[in-house]
Backbone as JSON, one array per atom type, in Angstrom:
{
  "sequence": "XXXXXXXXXXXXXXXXXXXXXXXXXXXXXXXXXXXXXXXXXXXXXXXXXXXXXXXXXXXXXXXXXXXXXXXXXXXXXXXXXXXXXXXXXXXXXXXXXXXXXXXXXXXXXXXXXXXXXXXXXXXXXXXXXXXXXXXXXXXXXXXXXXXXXXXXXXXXXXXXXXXXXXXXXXXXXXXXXXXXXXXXXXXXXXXXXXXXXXXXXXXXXXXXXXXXXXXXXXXXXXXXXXXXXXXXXXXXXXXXXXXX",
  "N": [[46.62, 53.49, -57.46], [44.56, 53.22, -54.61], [45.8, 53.16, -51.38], [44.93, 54.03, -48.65], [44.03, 53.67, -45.52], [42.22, 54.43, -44.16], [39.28, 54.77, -43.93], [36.94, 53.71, -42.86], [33.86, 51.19, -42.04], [30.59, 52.33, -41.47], [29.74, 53.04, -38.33], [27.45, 51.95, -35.93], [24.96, 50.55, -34.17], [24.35, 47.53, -31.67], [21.9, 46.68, -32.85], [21.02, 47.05, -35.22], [23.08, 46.52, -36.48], [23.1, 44.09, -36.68], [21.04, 43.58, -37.85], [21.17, 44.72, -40.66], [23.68, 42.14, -41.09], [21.21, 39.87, -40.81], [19.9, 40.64, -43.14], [21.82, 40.37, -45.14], [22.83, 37.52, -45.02], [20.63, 36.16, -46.2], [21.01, 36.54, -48.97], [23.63, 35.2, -48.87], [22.72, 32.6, -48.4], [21.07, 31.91, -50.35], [22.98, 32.05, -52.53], [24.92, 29.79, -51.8], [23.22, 27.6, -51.93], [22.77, 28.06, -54.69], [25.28, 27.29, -55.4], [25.45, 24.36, -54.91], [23.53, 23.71, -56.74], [25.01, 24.15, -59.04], [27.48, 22.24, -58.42], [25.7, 19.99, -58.22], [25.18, 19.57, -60.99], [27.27, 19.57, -62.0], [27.92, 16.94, -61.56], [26.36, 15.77, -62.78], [27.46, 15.56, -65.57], [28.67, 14.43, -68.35], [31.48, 12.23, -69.51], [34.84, 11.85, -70.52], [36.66, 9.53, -71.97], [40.28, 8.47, -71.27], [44.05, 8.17, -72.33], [45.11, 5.9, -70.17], [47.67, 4.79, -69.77], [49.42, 6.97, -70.29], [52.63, 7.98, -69.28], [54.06, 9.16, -66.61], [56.82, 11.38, -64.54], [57.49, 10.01, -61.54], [58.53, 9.62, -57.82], [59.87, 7.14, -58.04], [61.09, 6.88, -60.6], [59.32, 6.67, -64.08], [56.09, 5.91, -64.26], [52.34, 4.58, -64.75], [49.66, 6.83, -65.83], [47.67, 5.68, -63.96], [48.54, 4.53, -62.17], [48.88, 6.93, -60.67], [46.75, 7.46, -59.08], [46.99, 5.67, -56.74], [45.49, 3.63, -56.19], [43.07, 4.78, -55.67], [39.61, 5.58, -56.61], [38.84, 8.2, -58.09], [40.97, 10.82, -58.77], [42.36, 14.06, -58.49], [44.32, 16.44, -60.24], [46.35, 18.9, -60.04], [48.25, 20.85, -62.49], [50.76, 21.71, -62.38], [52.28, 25.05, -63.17], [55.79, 25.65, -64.68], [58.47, 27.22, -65.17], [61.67, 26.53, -66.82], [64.95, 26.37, -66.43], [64.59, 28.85, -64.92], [65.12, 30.61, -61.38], [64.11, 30.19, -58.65], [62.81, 31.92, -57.36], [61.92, 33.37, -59.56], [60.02, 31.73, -60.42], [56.23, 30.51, -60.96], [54.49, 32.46, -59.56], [51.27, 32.1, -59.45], [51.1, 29.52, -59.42], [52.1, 29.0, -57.3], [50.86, 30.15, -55.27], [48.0, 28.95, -55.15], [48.78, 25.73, -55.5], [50.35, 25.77, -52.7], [48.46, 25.89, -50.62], [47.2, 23.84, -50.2], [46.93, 21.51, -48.37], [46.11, 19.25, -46.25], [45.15, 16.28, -46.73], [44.01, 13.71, -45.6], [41.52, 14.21, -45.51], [40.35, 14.21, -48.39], [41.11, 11.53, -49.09], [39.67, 9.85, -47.73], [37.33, 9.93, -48.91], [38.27, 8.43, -51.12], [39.65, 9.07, -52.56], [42.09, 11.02, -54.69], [44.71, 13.48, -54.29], [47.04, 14.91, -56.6], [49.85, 16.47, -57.82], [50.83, 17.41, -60.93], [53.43, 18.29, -62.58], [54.16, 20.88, -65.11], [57.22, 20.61, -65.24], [60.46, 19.68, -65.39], [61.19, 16.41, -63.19], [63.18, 17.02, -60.91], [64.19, 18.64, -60.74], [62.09, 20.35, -60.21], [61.13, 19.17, -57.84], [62.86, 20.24, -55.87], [62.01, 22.53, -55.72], [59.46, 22.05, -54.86], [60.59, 21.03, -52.05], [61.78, 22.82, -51.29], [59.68, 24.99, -50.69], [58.2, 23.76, -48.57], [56.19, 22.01, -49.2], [53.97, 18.63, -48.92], [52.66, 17.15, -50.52], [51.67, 14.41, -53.36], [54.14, 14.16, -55.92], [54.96, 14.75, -59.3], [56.1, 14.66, -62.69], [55.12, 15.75, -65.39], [55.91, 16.57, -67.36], [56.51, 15.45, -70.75], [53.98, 14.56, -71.13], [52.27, 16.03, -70.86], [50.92, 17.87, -73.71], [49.45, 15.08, -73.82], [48.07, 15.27, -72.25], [46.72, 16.86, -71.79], [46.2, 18.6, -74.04], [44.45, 20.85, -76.42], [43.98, 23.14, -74.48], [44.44, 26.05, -72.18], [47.9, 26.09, -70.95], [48.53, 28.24, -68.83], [46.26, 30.0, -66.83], [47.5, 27.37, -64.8], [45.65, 24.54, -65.29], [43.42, 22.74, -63.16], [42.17, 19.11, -62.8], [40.23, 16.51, -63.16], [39.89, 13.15, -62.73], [38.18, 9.91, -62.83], [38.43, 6.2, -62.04], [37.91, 3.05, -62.94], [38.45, 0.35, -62.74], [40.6, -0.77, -64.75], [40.46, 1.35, -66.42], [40.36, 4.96, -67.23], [38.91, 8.21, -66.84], [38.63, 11.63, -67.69], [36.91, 13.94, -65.74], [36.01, 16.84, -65.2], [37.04, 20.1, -65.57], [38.99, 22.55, -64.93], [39.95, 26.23, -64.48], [41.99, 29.55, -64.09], [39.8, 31.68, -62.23], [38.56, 29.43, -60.92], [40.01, 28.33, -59.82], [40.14, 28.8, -57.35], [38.56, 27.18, -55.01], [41.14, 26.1, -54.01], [42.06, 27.67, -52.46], [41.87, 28.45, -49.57], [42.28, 31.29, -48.31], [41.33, 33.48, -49.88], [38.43, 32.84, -49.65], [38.42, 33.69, -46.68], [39.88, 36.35, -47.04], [37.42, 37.39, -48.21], [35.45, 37.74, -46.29], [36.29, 39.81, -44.84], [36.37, 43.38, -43.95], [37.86, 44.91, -45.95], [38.46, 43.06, -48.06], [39.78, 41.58, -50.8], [41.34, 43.54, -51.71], [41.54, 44.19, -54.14], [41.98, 45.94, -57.29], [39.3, 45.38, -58.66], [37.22, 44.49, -57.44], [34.33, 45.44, -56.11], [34.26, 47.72, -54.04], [33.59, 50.11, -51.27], [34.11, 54.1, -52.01], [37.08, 54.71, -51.21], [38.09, 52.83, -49.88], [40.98, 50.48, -49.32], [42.71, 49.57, -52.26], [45.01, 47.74, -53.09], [45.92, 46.45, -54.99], [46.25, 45.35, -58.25], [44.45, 42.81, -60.16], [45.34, 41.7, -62.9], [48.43, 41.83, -63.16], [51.55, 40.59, -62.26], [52.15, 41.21, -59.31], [50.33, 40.45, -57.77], [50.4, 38.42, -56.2], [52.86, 38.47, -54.97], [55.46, 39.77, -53.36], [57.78, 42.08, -52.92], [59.2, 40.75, -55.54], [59.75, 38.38, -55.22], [57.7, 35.42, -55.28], [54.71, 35.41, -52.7], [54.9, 33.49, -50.7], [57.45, 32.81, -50.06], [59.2, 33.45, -48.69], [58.74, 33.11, -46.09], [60.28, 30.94, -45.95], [62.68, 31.37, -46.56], [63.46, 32.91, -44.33], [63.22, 30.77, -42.3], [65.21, 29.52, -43.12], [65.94, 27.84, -45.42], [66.99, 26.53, -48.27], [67.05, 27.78, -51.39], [68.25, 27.11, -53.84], [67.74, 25.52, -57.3], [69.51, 23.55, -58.84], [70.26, 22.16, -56.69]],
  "CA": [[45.77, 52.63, -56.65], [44.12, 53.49, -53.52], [46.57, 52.66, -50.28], [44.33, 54.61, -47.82], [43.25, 52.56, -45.07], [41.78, 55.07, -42.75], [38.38, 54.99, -44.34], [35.93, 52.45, -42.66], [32.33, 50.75, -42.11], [30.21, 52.71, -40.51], [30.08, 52.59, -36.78], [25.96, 51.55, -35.84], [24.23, 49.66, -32.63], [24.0, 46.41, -32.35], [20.54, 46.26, -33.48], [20.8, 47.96, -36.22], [23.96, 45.88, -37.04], [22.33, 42.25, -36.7], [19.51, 43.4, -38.6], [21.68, 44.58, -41.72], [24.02, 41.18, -41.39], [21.17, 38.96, -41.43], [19.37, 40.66, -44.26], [22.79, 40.04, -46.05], [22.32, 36.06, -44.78], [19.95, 35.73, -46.64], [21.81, 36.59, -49.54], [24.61, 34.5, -48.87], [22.17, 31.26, -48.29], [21.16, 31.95, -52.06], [24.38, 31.93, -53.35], [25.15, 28.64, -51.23], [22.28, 27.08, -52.37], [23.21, 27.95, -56.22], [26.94, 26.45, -55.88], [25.18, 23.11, -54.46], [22.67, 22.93, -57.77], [25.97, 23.67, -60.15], [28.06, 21.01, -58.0], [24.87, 18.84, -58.62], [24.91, 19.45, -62.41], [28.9, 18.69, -62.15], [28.79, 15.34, -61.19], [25.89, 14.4, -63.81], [28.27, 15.82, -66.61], [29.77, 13.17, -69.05], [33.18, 12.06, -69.09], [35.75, 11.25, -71.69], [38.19, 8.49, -71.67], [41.93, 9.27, -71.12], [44.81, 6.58, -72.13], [45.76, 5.25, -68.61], [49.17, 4.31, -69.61], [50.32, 7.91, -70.32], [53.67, 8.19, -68.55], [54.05, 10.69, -65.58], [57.9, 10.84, -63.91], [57.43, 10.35, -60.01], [60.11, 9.4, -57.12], [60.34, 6.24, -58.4], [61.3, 6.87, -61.9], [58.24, 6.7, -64.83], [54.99, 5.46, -64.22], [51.4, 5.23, -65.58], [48.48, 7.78, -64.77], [46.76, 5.17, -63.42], [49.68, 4.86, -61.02], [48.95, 8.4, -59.94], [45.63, 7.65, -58.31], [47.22, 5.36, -55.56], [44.64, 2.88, -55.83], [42.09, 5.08, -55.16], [38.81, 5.54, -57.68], [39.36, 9.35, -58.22], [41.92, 11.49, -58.98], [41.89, 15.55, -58.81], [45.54, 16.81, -60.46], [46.49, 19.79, -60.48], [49.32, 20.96, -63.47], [52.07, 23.17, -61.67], [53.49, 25.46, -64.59], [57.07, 25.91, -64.78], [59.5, 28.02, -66.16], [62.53, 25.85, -67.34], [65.89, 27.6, -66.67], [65.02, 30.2, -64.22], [65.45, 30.5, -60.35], [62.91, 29.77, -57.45], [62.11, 33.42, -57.19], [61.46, 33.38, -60.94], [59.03, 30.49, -60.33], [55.25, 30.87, -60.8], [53.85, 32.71, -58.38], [49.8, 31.98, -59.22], [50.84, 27.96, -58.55], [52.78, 28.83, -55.56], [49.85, 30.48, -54.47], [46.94, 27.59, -55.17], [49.04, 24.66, -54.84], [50.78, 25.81, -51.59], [47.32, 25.71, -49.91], [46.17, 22.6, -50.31], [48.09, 20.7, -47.36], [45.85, 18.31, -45.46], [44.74, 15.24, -48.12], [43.29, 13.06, -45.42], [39.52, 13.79, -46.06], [40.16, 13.71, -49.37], [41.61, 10.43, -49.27], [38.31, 9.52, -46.88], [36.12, 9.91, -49.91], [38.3, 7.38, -52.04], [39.46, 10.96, -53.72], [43.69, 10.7, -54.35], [45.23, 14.81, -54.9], [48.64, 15.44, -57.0], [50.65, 17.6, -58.44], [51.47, 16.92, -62.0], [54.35, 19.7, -62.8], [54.95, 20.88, -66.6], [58.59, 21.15, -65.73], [61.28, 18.1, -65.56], [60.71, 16.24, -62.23], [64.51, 16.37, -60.26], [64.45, 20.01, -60.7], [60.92, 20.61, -59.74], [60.64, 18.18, -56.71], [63.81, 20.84, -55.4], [60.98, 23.51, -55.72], [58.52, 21.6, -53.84], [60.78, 20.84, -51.02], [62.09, 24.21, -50.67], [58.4, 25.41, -50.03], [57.83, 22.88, -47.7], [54.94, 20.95, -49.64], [54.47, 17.1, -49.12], [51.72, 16.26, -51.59], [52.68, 13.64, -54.0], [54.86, 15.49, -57.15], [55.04, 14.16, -60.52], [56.49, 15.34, -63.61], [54.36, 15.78, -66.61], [56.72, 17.39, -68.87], [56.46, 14.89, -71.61], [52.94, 14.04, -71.24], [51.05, 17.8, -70.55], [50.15, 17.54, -74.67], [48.47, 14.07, -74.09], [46.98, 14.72, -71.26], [45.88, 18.76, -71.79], [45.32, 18.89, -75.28], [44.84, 21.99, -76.87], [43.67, 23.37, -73.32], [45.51, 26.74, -71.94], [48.61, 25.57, -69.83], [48.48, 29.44, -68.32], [46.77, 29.28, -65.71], [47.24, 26.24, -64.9], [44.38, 23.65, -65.08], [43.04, 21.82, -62.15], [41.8, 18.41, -63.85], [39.58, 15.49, -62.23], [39.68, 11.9, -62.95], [37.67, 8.95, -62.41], [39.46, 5.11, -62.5], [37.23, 2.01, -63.06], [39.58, -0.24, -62.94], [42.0, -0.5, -65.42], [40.36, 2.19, -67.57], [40.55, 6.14, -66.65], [38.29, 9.12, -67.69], [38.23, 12.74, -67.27], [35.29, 14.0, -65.81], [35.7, 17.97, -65.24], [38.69, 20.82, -65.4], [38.37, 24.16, -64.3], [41.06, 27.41, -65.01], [41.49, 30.8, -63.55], [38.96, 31.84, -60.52], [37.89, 28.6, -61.53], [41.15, 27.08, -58.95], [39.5, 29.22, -56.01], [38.75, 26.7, -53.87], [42.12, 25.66, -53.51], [43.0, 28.53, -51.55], [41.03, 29.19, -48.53], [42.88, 32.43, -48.55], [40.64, 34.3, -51.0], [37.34, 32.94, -48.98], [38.48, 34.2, -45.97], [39.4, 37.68, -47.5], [36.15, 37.87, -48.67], [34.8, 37.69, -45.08], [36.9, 40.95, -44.2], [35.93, 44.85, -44.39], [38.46, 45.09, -46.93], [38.05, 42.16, -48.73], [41.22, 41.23, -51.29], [41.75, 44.67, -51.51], [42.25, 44.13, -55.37], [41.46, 47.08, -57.7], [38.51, 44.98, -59.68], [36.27, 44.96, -56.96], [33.23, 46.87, -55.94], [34.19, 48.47, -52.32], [33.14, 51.34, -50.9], [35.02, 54.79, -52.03], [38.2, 54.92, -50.65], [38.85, 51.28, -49.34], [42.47, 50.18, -49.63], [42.84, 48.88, -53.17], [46.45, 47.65, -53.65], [46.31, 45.46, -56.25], [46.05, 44.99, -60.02], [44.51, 41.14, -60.78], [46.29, 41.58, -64.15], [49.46, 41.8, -62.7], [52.36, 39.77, -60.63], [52.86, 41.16, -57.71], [49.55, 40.27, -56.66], [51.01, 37.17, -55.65], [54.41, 38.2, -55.4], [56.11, 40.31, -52.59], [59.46, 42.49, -53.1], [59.62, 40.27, -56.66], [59.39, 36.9, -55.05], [56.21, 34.42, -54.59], [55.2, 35.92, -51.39], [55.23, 32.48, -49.42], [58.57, 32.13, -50.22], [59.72, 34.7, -47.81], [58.99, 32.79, -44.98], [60.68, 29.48, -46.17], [64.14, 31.94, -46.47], [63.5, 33.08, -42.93], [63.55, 29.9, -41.66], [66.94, 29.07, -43.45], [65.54, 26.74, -46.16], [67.7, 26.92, -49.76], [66.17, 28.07, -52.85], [68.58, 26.47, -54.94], [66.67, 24.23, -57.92], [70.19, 22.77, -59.0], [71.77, 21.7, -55.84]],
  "C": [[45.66, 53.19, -55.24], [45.18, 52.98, -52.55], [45.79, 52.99, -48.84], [43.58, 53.32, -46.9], [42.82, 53.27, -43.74], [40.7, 55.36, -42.98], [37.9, 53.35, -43.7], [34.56, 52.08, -42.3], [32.17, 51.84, -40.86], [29.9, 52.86, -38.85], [28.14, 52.72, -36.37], [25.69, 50.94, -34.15], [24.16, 49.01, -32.81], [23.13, 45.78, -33.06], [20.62, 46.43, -34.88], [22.09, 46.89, -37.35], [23.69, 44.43, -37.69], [21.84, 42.49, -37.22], [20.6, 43.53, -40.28], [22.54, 42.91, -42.2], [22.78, 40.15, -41.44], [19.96, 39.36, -42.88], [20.48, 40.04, -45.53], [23.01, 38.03, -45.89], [21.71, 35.36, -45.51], [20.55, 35.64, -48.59], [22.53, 35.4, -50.01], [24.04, 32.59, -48.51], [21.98, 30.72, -49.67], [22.48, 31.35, -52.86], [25.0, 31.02, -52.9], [24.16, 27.86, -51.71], [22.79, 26.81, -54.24], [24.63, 26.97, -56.66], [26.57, 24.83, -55.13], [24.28, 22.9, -55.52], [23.97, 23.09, -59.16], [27.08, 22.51, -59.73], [27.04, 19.85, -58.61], [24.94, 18.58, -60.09], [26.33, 19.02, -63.0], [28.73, 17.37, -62.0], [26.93, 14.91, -62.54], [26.35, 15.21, -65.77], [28.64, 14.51, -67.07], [30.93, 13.07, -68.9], [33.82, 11.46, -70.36], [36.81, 10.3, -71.2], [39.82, 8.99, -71.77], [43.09, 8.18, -70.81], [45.35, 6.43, -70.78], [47.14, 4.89, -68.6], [50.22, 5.16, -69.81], [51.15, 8.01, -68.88], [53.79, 9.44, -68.19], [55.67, 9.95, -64.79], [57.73, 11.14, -62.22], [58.63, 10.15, -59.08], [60.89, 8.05, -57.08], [60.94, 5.93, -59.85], [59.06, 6.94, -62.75], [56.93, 5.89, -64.29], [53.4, 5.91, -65.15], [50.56, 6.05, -64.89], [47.81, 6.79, -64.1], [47.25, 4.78, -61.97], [49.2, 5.83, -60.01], [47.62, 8.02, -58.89], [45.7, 7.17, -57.1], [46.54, 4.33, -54.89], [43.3, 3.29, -55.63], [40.93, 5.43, -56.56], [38.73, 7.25, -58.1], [40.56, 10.18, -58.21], [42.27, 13.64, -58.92], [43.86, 16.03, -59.01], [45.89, 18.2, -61.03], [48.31, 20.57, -61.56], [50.28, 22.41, -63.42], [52.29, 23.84, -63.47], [55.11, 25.56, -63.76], [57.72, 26.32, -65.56], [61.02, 27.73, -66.11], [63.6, 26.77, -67.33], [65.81, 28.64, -65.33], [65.16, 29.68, -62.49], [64.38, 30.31, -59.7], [62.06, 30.96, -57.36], [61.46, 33.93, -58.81], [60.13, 32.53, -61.36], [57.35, 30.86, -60.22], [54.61, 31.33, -59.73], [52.22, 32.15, -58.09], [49.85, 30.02, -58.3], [51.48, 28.39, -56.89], [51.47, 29.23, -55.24], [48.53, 29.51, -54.16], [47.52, 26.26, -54.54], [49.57, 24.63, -53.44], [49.94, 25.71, -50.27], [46.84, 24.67, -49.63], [47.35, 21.88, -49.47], [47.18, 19.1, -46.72], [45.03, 17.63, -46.68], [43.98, 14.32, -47.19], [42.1, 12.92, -45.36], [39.33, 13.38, -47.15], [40.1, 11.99, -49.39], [40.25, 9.3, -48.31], [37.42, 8.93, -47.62], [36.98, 9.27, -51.38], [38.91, 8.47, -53.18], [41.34, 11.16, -53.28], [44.15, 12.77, -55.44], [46.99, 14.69, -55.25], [49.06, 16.33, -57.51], [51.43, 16.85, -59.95], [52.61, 18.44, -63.11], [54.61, 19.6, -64.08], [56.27, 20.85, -66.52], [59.41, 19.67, -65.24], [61.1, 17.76, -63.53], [62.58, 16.47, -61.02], [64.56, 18.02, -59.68], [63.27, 21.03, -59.9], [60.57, 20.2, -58.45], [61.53, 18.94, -55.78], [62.78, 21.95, -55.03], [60.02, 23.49, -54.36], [58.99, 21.24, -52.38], [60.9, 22.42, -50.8], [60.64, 24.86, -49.85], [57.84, 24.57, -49.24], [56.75, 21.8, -47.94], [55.47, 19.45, -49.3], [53.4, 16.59, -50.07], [52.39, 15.63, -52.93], [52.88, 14.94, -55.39], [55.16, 14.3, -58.17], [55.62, 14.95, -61.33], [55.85, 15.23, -64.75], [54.81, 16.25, -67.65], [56.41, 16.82, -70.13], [55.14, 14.09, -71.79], [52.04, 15.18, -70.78], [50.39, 17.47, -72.11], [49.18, 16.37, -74.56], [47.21, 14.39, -72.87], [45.6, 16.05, -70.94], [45.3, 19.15, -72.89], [45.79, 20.51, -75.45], [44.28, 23.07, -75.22], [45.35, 24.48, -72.93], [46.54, 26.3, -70.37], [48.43, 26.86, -68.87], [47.09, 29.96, -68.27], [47.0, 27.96, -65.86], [45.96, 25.53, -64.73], [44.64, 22.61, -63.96], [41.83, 20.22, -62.97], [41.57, 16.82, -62.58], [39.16, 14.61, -62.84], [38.76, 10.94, -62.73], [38.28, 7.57, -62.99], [37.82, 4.67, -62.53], [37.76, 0.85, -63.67], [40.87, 0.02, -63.35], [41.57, 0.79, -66.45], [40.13, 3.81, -66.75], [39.8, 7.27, -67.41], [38.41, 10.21, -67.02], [36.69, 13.31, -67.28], [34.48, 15.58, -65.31], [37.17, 18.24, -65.06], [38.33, 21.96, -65.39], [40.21, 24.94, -64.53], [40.53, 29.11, -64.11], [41.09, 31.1, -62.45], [38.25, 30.12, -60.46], [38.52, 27.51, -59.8], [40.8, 27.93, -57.9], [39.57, 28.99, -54.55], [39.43, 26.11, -53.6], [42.57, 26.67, -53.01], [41.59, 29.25, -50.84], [41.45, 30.42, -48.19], [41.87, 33.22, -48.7], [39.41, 33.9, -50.14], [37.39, 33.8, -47.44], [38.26, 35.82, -46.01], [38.66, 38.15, -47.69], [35.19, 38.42, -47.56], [35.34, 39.24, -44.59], [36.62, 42.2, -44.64], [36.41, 44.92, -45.65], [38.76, 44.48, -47.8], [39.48, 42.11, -49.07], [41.93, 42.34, -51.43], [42.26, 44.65, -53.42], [41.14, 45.54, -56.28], [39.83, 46.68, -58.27], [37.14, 45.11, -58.77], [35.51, 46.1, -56.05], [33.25, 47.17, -54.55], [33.89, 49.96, -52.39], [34.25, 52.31, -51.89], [35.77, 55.38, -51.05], [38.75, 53.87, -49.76], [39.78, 51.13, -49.7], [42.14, 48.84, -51.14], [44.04, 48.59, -53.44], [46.68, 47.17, -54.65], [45.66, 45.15, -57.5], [45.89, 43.6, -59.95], [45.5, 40.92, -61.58], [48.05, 41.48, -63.66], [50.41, 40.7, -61.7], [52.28, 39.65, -59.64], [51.98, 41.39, -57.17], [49.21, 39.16, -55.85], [52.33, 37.57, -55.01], [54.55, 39.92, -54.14], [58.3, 40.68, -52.93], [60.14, 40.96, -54.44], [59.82, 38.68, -56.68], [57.77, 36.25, -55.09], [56.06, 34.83, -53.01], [55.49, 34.75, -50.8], [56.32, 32.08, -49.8], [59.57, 32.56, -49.19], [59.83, 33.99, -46.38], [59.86, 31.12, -44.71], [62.36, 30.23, -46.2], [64.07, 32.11, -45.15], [63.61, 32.2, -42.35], [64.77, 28.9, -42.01], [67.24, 28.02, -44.57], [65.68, 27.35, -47.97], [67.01, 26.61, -50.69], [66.84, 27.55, -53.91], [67.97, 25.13, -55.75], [67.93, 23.77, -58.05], [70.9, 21.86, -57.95], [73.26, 21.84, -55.97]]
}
């Protein structure tokens, strides 16, 4: 893989510069435009019903999904994986990377719109996880309710999965996988904004842009064999132990 990072954009006038960015504007209005007529075609999708009384374990002991929403008429939950048994540094890196992003909930919560975390792995052990990385969004345990509530649906990645209440009754009403969980990490939009973009081998940059990274692979999350954001949660003196 490419490492070279002494290859860069041409060097131009400003004229010459403004004129190429806003031919590319125009572009990028398109392709804003398109993700506001498939948002539009999202919300007049159907919806399936989904038993409301499946049990999720939170910090109060068991509860129902309908619990999870908080009162509020939406739901958007996203389904940590977990790997049962191993250490913090062993711990999914793709969720560390999505769910660790998503921090501020009060707009959501604006628009009547309640975000959780529903973790495949037992909740005592998992909720050790979530402190260590400093998260506060609410944490659930789904271990014994991922089959009812995922179906035959691939746990890897994990699925991001969006509710609607009406009252007492609860429906799913879209779920997305893959590049799919995106816009939970303003990360990856930003990158995009930069000469060098993600720097991942798959895309189309110039020849000889710094490509470091294999998609297919770990450690394009993952720093010296950890989740990278875990690195800075040791630096600040904060124990990785899941057992206590």
């Amino acid at each position: 893989m490419n490492t070279d990072t002494e290859m860069t954009p041409s060097v131009v006038d400003r004229a010459t510069y403004e004129a190429d960015l806003d031919a590319l504007r125009v572009r990028e209005k398109a392709h804003t435009h398109e993700g506001d007529a498939i948002a539009a075609a999202r919300r007049r999708l159907p919806m399936v019903g989904v038993d409301p009384t499946i049990t999720v374990v939170g910090p109060h002991g068991p509860v129902s999904l309908l619990d999870v929403f908080e009162g509020r008429s939406q739901l958007i939950a996203y389904f940590h994986m977990w790997h049962t048994g191993h250490s913090a540094a062993e711990q999914c890196e793709g969720c560390t990377f999505f769910n660790g992003q998503v921090r501020e909930l009060s707009y959501l919560h604006s628009r009547d719109v309640t975000y959780a975390t529903l973790c495949q792995g037992p909740y005592d052990v998992s909720l050790r996880y979530r402190d260590f990385m400093g998260w506060d969004v609410p944490w659930y345990s789904a271990q014994d309710a991922a089959d009812a509530l995922l179906g035959d649906r691939p746990r890897s990645p994990a699925p991001l999965v969006c509710y609607l209440r009406q009252e007492d009754r609860v429906f799913e009403t879209f779920w997305t996988s893959g590049r799919g969980l995106e816009p939970m990490a303003p990360t990856y939009g930003l990158l995009d904004m930069t000469a060098y973009g993600r720097q991942e081998t798959w895309e189309d940059s110039p020849r000889g842009w710094p490509q470091r990274w294999e998609r297919r692979t770990r450690d394009i999350m993952r720093t010296d064999g950890r989740p990278t954001a875990q690195w800075s949660r040791l630096a600040d003196g904060h124990p990785d132990d899941l057992l206590g």
